[in-house]
Short mmCIF file of N, CA and C in Angstrom, two decimals:
data_model
loop_
_atom_site.label_atom_id
_atom_site.label_comp_id
_atom_site.label_asym_id
_atom_site.label_seq_id
_atom_site.Cartn_x
_atom_site.Cartn_y
_atom_site.Cartn_z
N MET A 20 -20.11 -4.68 3.66
CA MET A 20 -19.34 -3.48 3.43
C MET A 20 -18.63 -3.61 2.08
N ILE A 21 -18.90 -2.70 1.18
CA ILE A 21 -18.40 -2.79 -0.19
C ILE A 21 -16.88 -2.69 -0.25
N LEU A 22 -16.26 -1.77 0.49
CA LEU A 22 -14.81 -1.62 0.45
C LEU A 22 -14.10 -2.88 0.93
N LYS A 23 -14.62 -3.48 1.98
CA LYS A 23 -14.01 -4.69 2.52
C LYS A 23 -14.02 -5.79 1.45
N LYS A 24 -15.13 -5.93 0.77
CA LYS A 24 -15.25 -6.94 -0.28
C LYS A 24 -14.31 -6.62 -1.45
N LEU A 25 -14.20 -5.35 -1.80
CA LEU A 25 -13.32 -4.94 -2.89
C LEU A 25 -11.87 -5.31 -2.58
N TYR A 26 -11.37 -4.93 -1.41
CA TYR A 26 -9.99 -5.23 -1.05
C TYR A 26 -9.75 -6.73 -0.93
N SER A 27 -10.72 -7.43 -0.36
CA SER A 27 -10.58 -8.87 -0.22
C SER A 27 -10.52 -9.54 -1.60
N ASN A 28 -11.38 -9.11 -2.51
CA ASN A 28 -11.37 -9.67 -3.86
C ASN A 28 -10.09 -9.30 -4.60
N LEU A 29 -9.58 -8.10 -4.40
CA LEU A 29 -8.33 -7.68 -5.02
C LEU A 29 -7.18 -8.52 -4.50
N SER A 30 -7.17 -8.77 -3.21
CA SER A 30 -6.13 -9.61 -2.61
C SER A 30 -6.18 -11.02 -3.20
N THR A 31 -7.37 -11.58 -3.30
CA THR A 31 -7.52 -12.92 -3.87
C THR A 31 -7.11 -12.94 -5.33
N LEU A 32 -7.50 -11.93 -6.08
CA LEU A 32 -7.15 -11.84 -7.49
C LEU A 32 -5.64 -11.81 -7.69
N ILE A 33 -4.96 -11.01 -6.90
CA ILE A 33 -3.50 -10.94 -7.00
C ILE A 33 -2.88 -12.29 -6.65
N SER A 34 -3.43 -12.95 -5.64
CA SER A 34 -2.87 -14.23 -5.19
C SER A 34 -3.03 -15.33 -6.22
N VAL A 35 -4.20 -15.41 -6.86
CA VAL A 35 -4.49 -16.56 -7.71
C VAL A 35 -4.18 -16.36 -9.19
N ASN A 36 -3.99 -15.12 -9.64
CA ASN A 36 -3.80 -14.96 -11.08
C ASN A 36 -2.35 -15.14 -11.52
N GLY A 37 -1.47 -15.31 -10.55
CA GLY A 37 -0.08 -15.58 -10.89
C GLY A 37 0.76 -14.35 -11.15
N ARG A 38 0.18 -13.16 -11.06
CA ARG A 38 0.95 -11.93 -11.26
C ARG A 38 1.81 -11.68 -10.05
N ILE A 39 3.07 -11.49 -10.28
CA ILE A 39 4.00 -11.24 -9.18
C ILE A 39 4.46 -9.79 -9.27
N PHE A 40 4.29 -9.06 -8.20
CA PHE A 40 4.77 -7.70 -8.12
C PHE A 40 6.15 -7.74 -7.49
N PHE A 41 7.15 -7.23 -8.19
CA PHE A 41 8.49 -7.26 -7.62
C PHE A 41 9.34 -6.14 -8.19
N ILE A 42 10.42 -5.88 -7.48
CA ILE A 42 11.48 -5.01 -7.96
C ILE A 42 12.80 -5.71 -7.65
N MET A 43 13.86 -5.24 -8.27
CA MET A 43 15.20 -5.72 -7.92
C MET A 43 15.82 -4.65 -7.04
N TYR A 44 16.39 -5.09 -5.92
CA TYR A 44 17.07 -4.15 -5.03
C TYR A 44 18.39 -4.79 -4.64
N ASN A 45 19.48 -4.10 -4.92
CA ASN A 45 20.83 -4.64 -4.69
C ASN A 45 20.98 -6.02 -5.34
N ASN A 46 20.48 -6.11 -6.58
CA ASN A 46 20.56 -7.34 -7.39
C ASN A 46 19.82 -8.53 -6.80
N LYS A 47 18.83 -8.27 -5.94
CA LYS A 47 18.00 -9.33 -5.37
C LYS A 47 16.54 -8.99 -5.65
N PRO A 48 15.72 -9.98 -6.05
CA PRO A 48 14.30 -9.69 -6.24
C PRO A 48 13.59 -9.48 -4.90
N VAL A 49 12.73 -8.49 -4.86
CA VAL A 49 11.92 -8.21 -3.67
C VAL A 49 10.47 -8.33 -4.10
N LEU A 50 9.76 -9.29 -3.53
CA LEU A 50 8.39 -9.58 -3.92
C LEU A 50 7.40 -8.88 -3.01
N MET A 51 6.30 -8.43 -3.60
CA MET A 51 5.21 -7.85 -2.82
C MET A 51 4.08 -8.86 -2.79
N ASN A 52 3.68 -9.25 -1.60
CA ASN A 52 2.55 -10.16 -1.49
C ASN A 52 1.31 -9.37 -1.07
N THR A 53 0.30 -10.05 -0.60
CA THR A 53 -0.97 -9.38 -0.31
C THR A 53 -1.14 -9.04 1.17
N GLU A 54 -0.07 -9.03 1.95
CA GLU A 54 -0.18 -8.73 3.38
C GLU A 54 -0.85 -7.38 3.63
N LEU A 55 -0.46 -6.38 2.86
CA LEU A 55 -1.00 -5.04 3.08
C LEU A 55 -2.50 -5.00 2.78
N LEU A 56 -2.92 -5.64 1.69
CA LEU A 56 -4.35 -5.68 1.38
C LEU A 56 -5.13 -6.45 2.44
N ASN A 57 -4.57 -7.54 2.91
CA ASN A 57 -5.24 -8.30 3.96
C ASN A 57 -5.35 -7.49 5.24
N SER A 58 -4.34 -6.70 5.54
CA SER A 58 -4.38 -5.83 6.71
C SER A 58 -5.49 -4.78 6.57
N ILE A 59 -5.65 -4.26 5.36
CA ILE A 59 -6.70 -3.27 5.11
C ILE A 59 -8.08 -3.90 5.34
N VAL A 60 -8.28 -5.13 4.88
CA VAL A 60 -9.56 -5.81 5.06
C VAL A 60 -9.85 -5.99 6.54
N VAL A 61 -8.87 -6.44 7.32
CA VAL A 61 -9.07 -6.64 8.76
C VAL A 61 -9.32 -5.31 9.46
N THR A 62 -8.64 -4.26 9.02
CA THR A 62 -8.87 -2.93 9.60
C THR A 62 -10.30 -2.47 9.36
N LEU A 63 -10.81 -2.68 8.15
CA LEU A 63 -12.20 -2.31 7.85
C LEU A 63 -13.17 -3.10 8.72
N GLU A 64 -12.89 -4.37 8.94
CA GLU A 64 -13.74 -5.18 9.83
C GLU A 64 -13.71 -4.62 11.25
N SER A 65 -12.54 -4.23 11.70
CA SER A 65 -12.40 -3.66 13.05
C SER A 65 -13.13 -2.34 13.18
N ILE A 66 -13.06 -1.51 12.13
CA ILE A 66 -13.80 -0.24 12.14
C ILE A 66 -15.29 -0.51 12.28
N GLN A 67 -15.77 -1.47 11.53
CA GLN A 67 -17.19 -1.82 11.58
C GLN A 67 -17.59 -2.28 12.99
N LEU A 68 -16.76 -3.09 13.62
CA LEU A 68 -17.05 -3.55 14.99
C LEU A 68 -17.03 -2.39 15.99
N CYS A 69 -16.06 -1.50 15.86
CA CYS A 69 -15.96 -0.35 16.77
C CYS A 69 -17.19 0.53 16.66
N ILE A 70 -17.61 0.78 15.44
CA ILE A 70 -18.80 1.63 15.26
C ILE A 70 -20.03 0.93 15.84
N GLY A 71 -20.12 -0.38 15.62
CA GLY A 71 -21.25 -1.15 16.16
C GLY A 71 -21.33 -1.12 17.68
N HIS A 72 -20.18 -0.97 18.33
CA HIS A 72 -20.15 -0.91 19.79
C HIS A 72 -20.07 0.53 20.32
N GLY A 73 -20.13 1.49 19.42
CA GLY A 73 -20.12 2.89 19.85
C GLY A 73 -18.75 3.43 20.21
N ASN A 74 -17.70 2.75 19.83
CA ASN A 74 -16.34 3.21 20.13
C ASN A 74 -15.83 4.07 18.96
N LEU A 75 -16.34 5.27 18.88
CA LEU A 75 -16.04 6.12 17.73
C LEU A 75 -14.60 6.61 17.70
N SER A 76 -14.00 6.85 18.85
CA SER A 76 -12.61 7.31 18.85
C SER A 76 -11.69 6.19 18.35
N ASP A 77 -11.97 4.95 18.71
CA ASP A 77 -11.18 3.83 18.20
C ASP A 77 -11.40 3.66 16.70
N ALA A 78 -12.64 3.84 16.27
CA ALA A 78 -12.94 3.73 14.84
C ALA A 78 -12.19 4.80 14.06
N TYR A 79 -12.11 6.01 14.60
CA TYR A 79 -11.39 7.09 13.93
C TYR A 79 -9.89 6.78 13.82
N THR A 80 -9.32 6.23 14.88
CA THR A 80 -7.91 5.84 14.86
C THR A 80 -7.67 4.77 13.80
N LEU A 81 -8.56 3.81 13.73
CA LEU A 81 -8.44 2.76 12.71
C LEU A 81 -8.67 3.32 11.30
N LEU A 82 -9.49 4.34 11.19
CA LEU A 82 -9.71 4.97 9.89
C LEU A 82 -8.42 5.61 9.39
N ARG A 83 -7.65 6.21 10.29
CA ARG A 83 -6.35 6.77 9.90
C ARG A 83 -5.39 5.66 9.47
N LYS A 84 -5.43 4.53 10.17
CA LYS A 84 -4.60 3.38 9.79
C LYS A 84 -5.02 2.89 8.40
N TYR A 85 -6.32 2.83 8.16
CA TYR A 85 -6.84 2.42 6.85
C TYR A 85 -6.31 3.35 5.75
N ARG A 86 -6.37 4.65 6.01
CA ARG A 86 -5.86 5.63 5.05
C ARG A 86 -4.38 5.42 4.78
N ASP A 87 -3.61 5.28 5.85
CA ASP A 87 -2.16 5.10 5.70
C ASP A 87 -1.83 3.83 4.93
N ASP A 88 -2.48 2.72 5.27
CA ASP A 88 -2.23 1.45 4.58
C ASP A 88 -2.64 1.52 3.11
N SER A 89 -3.75 2.18 2.83
CA SER A 89 -4.22 2.29 1.44
C SER A 89 -3.24 3.09 0.60
N PHE A 90 -2.79 4.21 1.13
CA PHE A 90 -1.83 5.02 0.37
C PHE A 90 -0.46 4.35 0.30
N LEU A 91 -0.08 3.60 1.33
CA LEU A 91 1.17 2.85 1.27
C LEU A 91 1.11 1.81 0.15
N PHE A 92 -0.05 1.15 0.01
CA PHE A 92 -0.23 0.18 -1.07
C PHE A 92 -0.11 0.87 -2.43
N LEU A 93 -0.76 2.01 -2.59
CA LEU A 93 -0.65 2.76 -3.85
C LEU A 93 0.78 3.21 -4.12
N TYR A 94 1.48 3.61 -3.07
CA TYR A 94 2.88 4.02 -3.17
C TYR A 94 3.73 2.87 -3.69
N PHE A 95 3.53 1.69 -3.12
CA PHE A 95 4.30 0.53 -3.56
C PHE A 95 3.95 0.14 -4.99
N LEU A 96 2.68 0.21 -5.35
CA LEU A 96 2.31 -0.08 -6.74
C LEU A 96 2.97 0.90 -7.71
N GLU A 97 3.03 2.16 -7.32
CA GLU A 97 3.68 3.16 -8.17
C GLU A 97 5.18 2.88 -8.29
N ILE A 98 5.80 2.47 -7.21
CA ILE A 98 7.23 2.12 -7.25
C ILE A 98 7.45 0.95 -8.21
N ILE A 99 6.58 -0.06 -8.10
CA ILE A 99 6.69 -1.23 -8.97
C ILE A 99 6.45 -0.85 -10.42
N ASN A 100 5.45 0.00 -10.67
CA ASN A 100 5.15 0.43 -12.04
C ASN A 100 6.28 1.25 -12.65
N ASN A 101 7.02 1.97 -11.84
CA ASN A 101 8.13 2.80 -12.33
C ASN A 101 9.47 2.07 -12.31
N PHE A 102 9.46 0.82 -11.90
CA PHE A 102 10.70 0.05 -11.77
C PHE A 102 11.33 -0.17 -13.14
N ASP A 103 12.62 0.09 -13.22
CA ASP A 103 13.41 -0.14 -14.44
C ASP A 103 14.66 -0.91 -14.02
N ILE A 104 14.79 -2.10 -14.52
CA ILE A 104 15.89 -2.98 -14.10
C ILE A 104 17.26 -2.41 -14.47
N THR A 105 17.30 -1.52 -15.46
CA THR A 105 18.58 -0.96 -15.90
C THR A 105 18.99 0.28 -15.10
N SER A 106 18.09 0.80 -14.29
CA SER A 106 18.38 2.01 -13.52
C SER A 106 18.91 1.65 -12.13
N PRO A 107 19.68 2.57 -11.53
CA PRO A 107 20.16 2.31 -10.16
C PRO A 107 18.99 2.35 -9.17
N ASN A 108 19.22 1.78 -8.00
CA ASN A 108 18.19 1.78 -6.96
C ASN A 108 17.81 3.20 -6.57
N THR A 109 16.54 3.38 -6.25
CA THR A 109 16.06 4.68 -5.81
C THR A 109 15.75 4.64 -4.32
N LYS A 110 15.54 5.81 -3.76
CA LYS A 110 15.16 5.92 -2.34
C LYS A 110 13.82 5.22 -2.11
N GLU A 111 12.91 5.34 -3.08
CA GLU A 111 11.60 4.70 -2.95
C GLU A 111 11.72 3.18 -2.99
N GLN A 112 12.60 2.66 -3.83
CA GLN A 112 12.82 1.21 -3.86
C GLN A 112 13.40 0.73 -2.54
N GLU A 113 14.24 1.57 -1.94
CA GLU A 113 14.77 1.23 -0.62
C GLU A 113 13.66 1.16 0.41
N HIS A 114 12.67 2.08 0.32
CA HIS A 114 11.52 2.04 1.23
C HIS A 114 10.78 0.72 1.07
N PHE A 115 10.54 0.33 -0.18
CA PHE A 115 9.84 -0.93 -0.46
C PHE A 115 10.61 -2.12 0.11
N TYR A 116 11.91 -2.15 -0.14
CA TYR A 116 12.77 -3.22 0.37
C TYR A 116 12.71 -3.27 1.90
N ASN A 117 12.86 -2.11 2.54
CA ASN A 117 12.84 -2.05 4.00
C ASN A 117 11.49 -2.48 4.57
N TRP A 118 10.39 -2.09 3.91
CA TRP A 118 9.07 -2.50 4.39
C TRP A 118 8.95 -4.02 4.32
N CYS A 119 9.39 -4.60 3.22
CA CYS A 119 9.31 -6.06 3.05
C CYS A 119 10.14 -6.81 4.08
N HIS A 120 11.17 -6.13 4.62
CA HIS A 120 12.03 -6.75 5.63
C HIS A 120 11.79 -6.18 7.03
N ASN A 121 10.65 -5.51 7.21
CA ASN A 121 10.23 -4.98 8.51
C ASN A 121 11.25 -4.01 9.11
N ASN A 122 11.85 -3.18 8.24
CA ASN A 122 12.84 -2.21 8.70
C ASN A 122 12.54 -0.78 8.25
N LEU A 123 11.31 -0.51 7.85
CA LEU A 123 10.98 0.82 7.32
C LEU A 123 10.82 1.82 8.46
N ASN A 124 11.56 2.91 8.38
CA ASN A 124 11.49 3.98 9.38
C ASN A 124 11.37 5.32 8.67
N HIS A 125 10.72 6.24 9.31
CA HIS A 125 10.69 7.65 8.89
C HIS A 125 10.04 7.88 7.52
N LEU A 126 9.13 7.03 7.12
CA LEU A 126 8.35 7.30 5.91
C LEU A 126 7.00 7.84 6.35
N THR A 127 6.73 9.09 6.02
CA THR A 127 5.49 9.72 6.46
C THR A 127 4.48 9.75 5.33
N ILE A 128 3.24 9.96 5.68
CA ILE A 128 2.18 10.04 4.66
C ILE A 128 2.43 11.22 3.73
N GLY A 129 3.06 12.27 4.24
CA GLY A 129 3.39 13.43 3.41
C GLY A 129 4.38 13.07 2.31
N LYS A 130 5.39 12.26 2.64
CA LYS A 130 6.36 11.81 1.63
C LYS A 130 5.68 10.92 0.59
N ILE A 131 4.76 10.09 1.05
CA ILE A 131 4.01 9.23 0.13
C ILE A 131 3.19 10.09 -0.83
N PHE A 132 2.48 11.11 -0.29
CA PHE A 132 1.69 12.01 -1.14
C PHE A 132 2.57 12.73 -2.15
N GLN A 133 3.75 13.20 -1.72
CA GLN A 133 4.66 13.89 -2.64
C GLN A 133 5.08 13.00 -3.79
N TYR A 134 5.30 11.73 -3.52
CA TYR A 134 5.69 10.80 -4.57
C TYR A 134 4.51 10.49 -5.50
N LEU A 135 3.34 10.25 -4.90
CA LEU A 135 2.17 9.88 -5.71
C LEU A 135 1.70 11.02 -6.60
N ILE A 136 1.87 12.26 -6.15
CA ILE A 136 1.39 13.41 -6.92
C ILE A 136 2.15 13.55 -8.23
N LYS A 137 3.33 12.93 -8.33
CA LYS A 137 4.12 12.99 -9.56
C LYS A 137 3.57 12.05 -10.64
N ASN A 138 2.65 11.17 -10.29
CA ASN A 138 2.07 10.23 -11.24
C ASN A 138 1.33 10.98 -12.34
N LYS A 139 1.55 10.58 -13.58
CA LYS A 139 0.94 11.30 -14.72
C LYS A 139 -0.58 11.22 -14.70
N ASP A 140 -1.15 10.11 -14.23
CA ASP A 140 -2.60 9.99 -14.16
C ASP A 140 -3.19 10.95 -13.13
N ILE A 141 -2.50 11.13 -12.03
CA ILE A 141 -2.98 12.05 -11.00
C ILE A 141 -2.90 13.49 -11.51
N LYS A 142 -1.87 13.80 -12.28
CA LYS A 142 -1.75 15.15 -12.84
C LYS A 142 -2.92 15.46 -13.76
N ILE A 143 -3.39 14.46 -14.51
CA ILE A 143 -4.54 14.65 -15.39
C ILE A 143 -5.80 14.89 -14.57
N ILE A 144 -5.99 14.12 -13.51
CA ILE A 144 -7.16 14.27 -12.64
C ILE A 144 -7.15 15.64 -11.97
N LYS A 145 -5.96 16.10 -11.59
CA LYS A 145 -5.81 17.37 -10.89
C LYS A 145 -6.28 18.55 -11.74
N LYS A 146 -6.12 18.44 -13.07
CA LYS A 146 -6.53 19.52 -13.97
C LYS A 146 -8.01 19.55 -14.04
#
């Protein structure tokens, strides 16, 4: 499965190249590791198994999880790319901090889409 290999390779690349994704939140560094990418890889493997056994409703549920995790990863990357150490904390940085500490509540895919649509590259694609 090409997507599974892509995410797995991306996870490995992030782990071994020494690039650290982080933001400062309340004067503390918050690091992003590859947990989310690894979760995506395992989800893709599970989808493949479900389809192989004919469990299409389970595969569809996992497909929604795959979508949510993929966009959450893009959301976090966008937060990190927009991070400015001289600016005050944002609501999005708080989401990132809370996710890293297993306290994220009430973040919907719609809110993620609203934030991502503001990206200048997406605006170019949209035209």
